[in-house]
Coordinates of C-alpha atoms in Angstrom, one line a residue:
X1 CA 118.3 123.9 116.5
X2 CA 118.1 123.9 112.6
X3 CA 116.8 121.1 110.7
X4 CA 119.5 118.3 109.6
X5 CA 119.9 118.1 105.9
X6 CA 120.8 114.5 104.1
X7 CA 124.6 115.0 103.9
X8 CA 124.7 116.3 107.5
X9 CA 122.6 113.7 108.9
X10 CA 125.5 111.1 107.1
X11 CA 128.3 112.6 108.2
X12 CA 127.0 112.6 111.9
X13 CA 126.5 108.9 111.5
X14 CA 129.8 108.2 109.7
X15 CA 132.5 109.7 111.2
X16 CA 134.3 107.7 114.0
X17 CA 134.7 108.1 117.6
X18 CA 137.5 110.6 117.1
X19 CA 135.4 112.9 114.7
X20 CA 137.1 111.8 111.5
X21 CA 136.3 109.8 108.1
X22 CA 139.0 107.3 107.5
X23 CA 140.5 107.6 104.3
X24 CA 141.1 103.5 104.6
X25 CA 136.8 103.2 104.3
X26 CA 136.6 104.1 100.9
X27 CA 132.9 103.5 100.9
X28 CA 131.9 105.7 103.2
X29 CA 133.7 108.6 101.9
X30 CA 132.3 107.9 98.5
X31 CA 128.9 107.9 100.2
X32 CA 130.0 111.3 101.5
X33 CA 130.4 112.6 98.1
X34 CA 127.1 110.7 97.1
X35 CA 125.1 112.0 99.7
X36 CA 126.1 116.3 98.2
X37 CA 125.2 115.0 95.0
X38 CA 121.8 113.5 96.0
X39 CA 121.0 116.4 98.5
X40 CA 122.3 118.9 96.0
X41 CA 119.6 116.9 93.2
X42 CA 117.0 117.1 96.0
X43 CA 117.3 120.8 95.9
X44 CA 117.4 121.5 92.7
X45 CA 120.6 122.7 91.7
X46 CA 122.0 119.8 89.9
X47 CA 120.6 116.8 87.4
X48 CA 122.4 113.5 87.7
X49 CA 121.7 111.4 84.4
X50 CA 122.6 108.9 82.0
X51 CA 124.6 105.6 82.5
X52 CA 121.7 103.5 81.5
X53 CA 123.5 102.3 78.5
X54 CA 126.8 101.1 79.6
X55 CA 127.6 97.4 80.8
X56 CA 129.3 98.8 83.6
X57 CA 127.3 100.6 86.4
X58 CA 128.1 104.4 86.8
X59 CA 130.2 105.2 83.7
X60 CA 128.2 107.2 81.5
X61 CA 126.5 109.3 84.0
X62 CA 127.0 113.0 84.0
X63 CA 126.2 116.0 86.6
X64 CA 125.5 119.4 85.2
X65 CA 124.5 122.7 87.1
X66 CA 120.6 123.3 87.1
X67 CA 120.3 125.9 89.7
X68 CA 121.9 128.3 92.0
X69 CA 122.6 126.9 95.6
X70 CA 120.8 128.2 98.1
X71 CA 122.1 129.9 101.4
X72 CA 120.8 127.1 103.8
X73 CA 123.1 124.7 101.8
X74 CA 126.3 127.1 101.7
X75 CA 128.0 124.0 103.3
X76 CA 127.9 122.3 99.7
X77 CA 129.7 125.3 98.6
X78 CA 133.4 123.4 98.2
X79 CA 131.3 120.7 95.9
X80 CA 128.9 123.0 94.0
X81 CA 131.7 125.6 93.0
X82 CA 133.7 122.1 91.6
X83 CA 130.7 121.2 89.5
X84 CA 130.2 124.8 88.4
X85 CA 132.5 124.7 84.9
X86 CA 129.9 125.6 82.4
X87 CA 129.3 122.2 81.2
X88 CA 128.1 118.5 82.6
X89 CA 130.9 116.7 84.2
X90 CA 131.2 113.1 83.7
X91 CA 131.1 110.5 87.3
X92 CA 134.2 109.0 86.5
X93 CA 136.1 112.6 86.4
X94 CA 134.2 113.7 89.7
X95 CA 135.3 110.3 91.3
X96 CA 138.7 110.8 90.2
X97 CA 139.2 114.3 91.5
X98 CA 137.8 113.6 94.6
X99 CA 139.0 110.3 96.0
X100 CA 142.2 109.9 93.9
X101 CA 143.7 113.5 93.5
X102 CA 147.1 113.5 95.3
X103 CA 146.6 116.5 97.9
X104 CA 143.1 115.5 98.4
X105 CA 142.4 119.0 98.5
X106 CA 138.9 118.9 97.7
X107 CA 137.3 116.1 99.6
X108 CA 139.2 117.9 102.6
X109 CA 137.6 120.9 101.6
X110 CA 134.4 119.1 101.5
X111 CA 134.6 118.0 105.0
X112 CA 135.9 120.6 106.8
X113 CA 132.7 123.0 105.1
X114 CA 129.8 120.2 106.2
X115 CA 131.6 119.7 109.5
X116 CA 131.8 123.3 110.6
X117 CA 128.4 123.8 109.5
X118 CA 127.9 121.1 112.3
X119 CA 129.7 123.0 114.8
X120 CA 128.3 126.3 114.0
X121 CA 124.7 124.7 115.1
X122 CA 126.0 123.2 118.3
X123 CA 125.4 119.5 116.7
X124 CA 129.1 118.8 116.8
X125 CA 132.2 119.9 118.3
X126 CA 135.7 120.9 116.2
X127 CA 139.0 119.0 117.3
X128 CA 142.3 120.4 115.8
X129 CA 143.2 118.1 113.1
X130 CA 145.7 115.0 114.2
X131 CA 149.8 114.7 113.1
X132 CA 149.6 115.0 109.2
X133 CA 146.2 115.0 109.0
X134 CA 144.8 117.8 106.4
X135 CA 141.6 118.7 108.0
X136 CA 140.2 119.2 111.4
X137 CA 138.1 116.6 113.2
X138 CA 134.6 116.8 114.0
X139 CA 132.7 114.7 117.1
X140 CA 129.0 115.1 116.7
X141 CA 127.0 115.3 119.9
X142 CA 125.3 112.2 121.4
X143 CA 121.9 114.2 121.1
X144 CA 122.7 115.2 117.4
X145 CA 123.1 111.5 116.6
X146 CA 120.0 110.4 118.5
X147 CA 118.2 112.8 116.8
X148 CA 119.3 111.5 113.2
X149 CA 118.9 107.5 114.3
X150 CA 115.4 108.3 116.0
X151 CA 114.4 110.1 112.7
X152 CA 115.6 106.9 110.8
X153 CA 113.6 104.8 113.0
X154 CA 110.2 106.9 112.7
X155 CA 110.0 106.5 109.4
X156 CA 111.3 103.7 108.3
X157 CA 110.5 101.4 110.9
X158 CA 106.9 102.6 111.9
X159 CA 104.0 102.9 109.7
X160 CA 103.7 106.2 107.4
X161 CA 105.6 108.2 104.9
X162 CA 108.9 107.9 104.0
X163 CA 110.9 111.3 103.0
X164 CA 113.1 111.1 99.8
X165 CA 115.8 113.1 102.4
X166 CA 115.4 109.5 104.7
X167 CA 115.5 107.2 102.1
X168 CA 118.6 108.4 100.7
X169 CA 120.0 108.7 104.4
X170 CA 119.3 104.7 104.5
X171 CA 120.8 103.8 101.1
X172 CA 123.7 106.0 102.0
X173 CA 124.2 103.9 105.6
X174 CA 123.4 100.7 104.1
X175 CA 126.0 100.8 101.5
X176 CA 128.8 102.4 103.4
X177 CA 128.4 99.6 106.1
X178 CA 127.4 102.2 108.9
X179 CA 123.9 100.9 109.6
X180 CA 125.3 98.1 111.5
X181 CA 126.9 100.3 114.2
X182 CA 123.3 101.5 114.9
X183 CA 120.8 99.2 113.7
X184 CA 120.6 95.7 114.8
X185 CA 120.2 92.8 112.2
X186 CA 116.4 92.9 112.4
X187 CA 115.7 96.3 111.8
X188 CA 118.4 96.5 109.0
X189 CA 116.2 93.7 107.4
X190 CA 112.9 95.6 108.1
X191 CA 114.5 98.8 106.6
X192 CA 115.5 97.1 104.1
X193 CA 112.2 95.2 103.0
X194 CA 110.5 98.7 103.3
X195 CA 112.9 100.5 101.1
X196 CA 112.3 97.5 98.5
X197 CA 108.5 97.9 98.4
X198 CA 109.0 101.8 98.1
X199 CA 111.7 101.2 94.7
X200 CA 109.3 98.9 93.5
X201 CA 106.3 101.1 93.9
X202 CA 104.8 103.5 91.7
X203 CA 106.4 106.4 93.9
X204 CA 109.1 105.3 94.2
X205 CA 110.8 106.0 90.8
X206 CA 113.2 108.8 93.0
X207 CA 113.9 106.7 95.5
X208 CA 115.1 103.7 92.9
X209 CA 117.2 106.5 91.0
X210 CA 119.2 107.1 94.0
X211 CA 120.0 103.7 94.9
X212 CA 121.2 103.1 91.1
X213 CA 123.3 106.3 91.3
X214 CA 124.6 105.3 94.8
X215 CA 125.5 101.7 93.5
X216 CA 126.9 103.2 90.4
X217 CA 129.6 105.7 92.1
X218 CA 130.5 102.7 94.1
X219 CA 130.5 100.0 91.2
X220 CA 132.6 102.6 89.4
X221 CA 135.1 103.2 92.4
X222 CA 135.9 99.8 92.2
X223 CA 137.2 100.0 88.7
X224 CA 139.0 103.0 89.1
X225 CA 140.7 101.5 92.2
X226 CA 142.2 98.7 90.1
X227 CA 143.8 101.3 87.8
X228 CA 145.8 103.4 90.6
X229 CA 146.7 100.4 92.6

């Protein structure tokens, strides 16, 4: 089996027992989008920058294309093509288009692409969409779930190097609330303390940057929600 990517790992943990990402849990959906953006950044496909001069975190962040999409990241094609408009895109616009459009087609296309990539590799089983649903369901295998959780435990709860991908995954799991479904309170506390050490350390600049971007996206979503409600 191929190695899983950041976005695939988050997806495996975030879907419910019916293989669905509930539209009622906005934080999980925002973190799915964040996982795709962070993976594209870590792969050298995009640059995420700005936002430091704004009082409201997240506002002022822009995303621009910096390189082609690698073949192994083809499941992120819907997101990459959306971003590839020849000029930087504001994070506010990205969040609005993905989470507050009437049709939801962009978010559904991303979910379907990620889910299909997992099904093709044997990490999930595809199921038909339910009544009134616009995207199919993808149920991760127990082995896939264990694989991700064991990987997180091996890096965050044991002494050794923590990769940027796993640090980003734990940030997403914590911010979305998914982490509570897989780890005890003690384990969550240990991982949070380990991440804090990394973020404040001399080599933790990228992890801190990713944490700030995820926090910014969630804060921005809260502001946008007040406009649409």
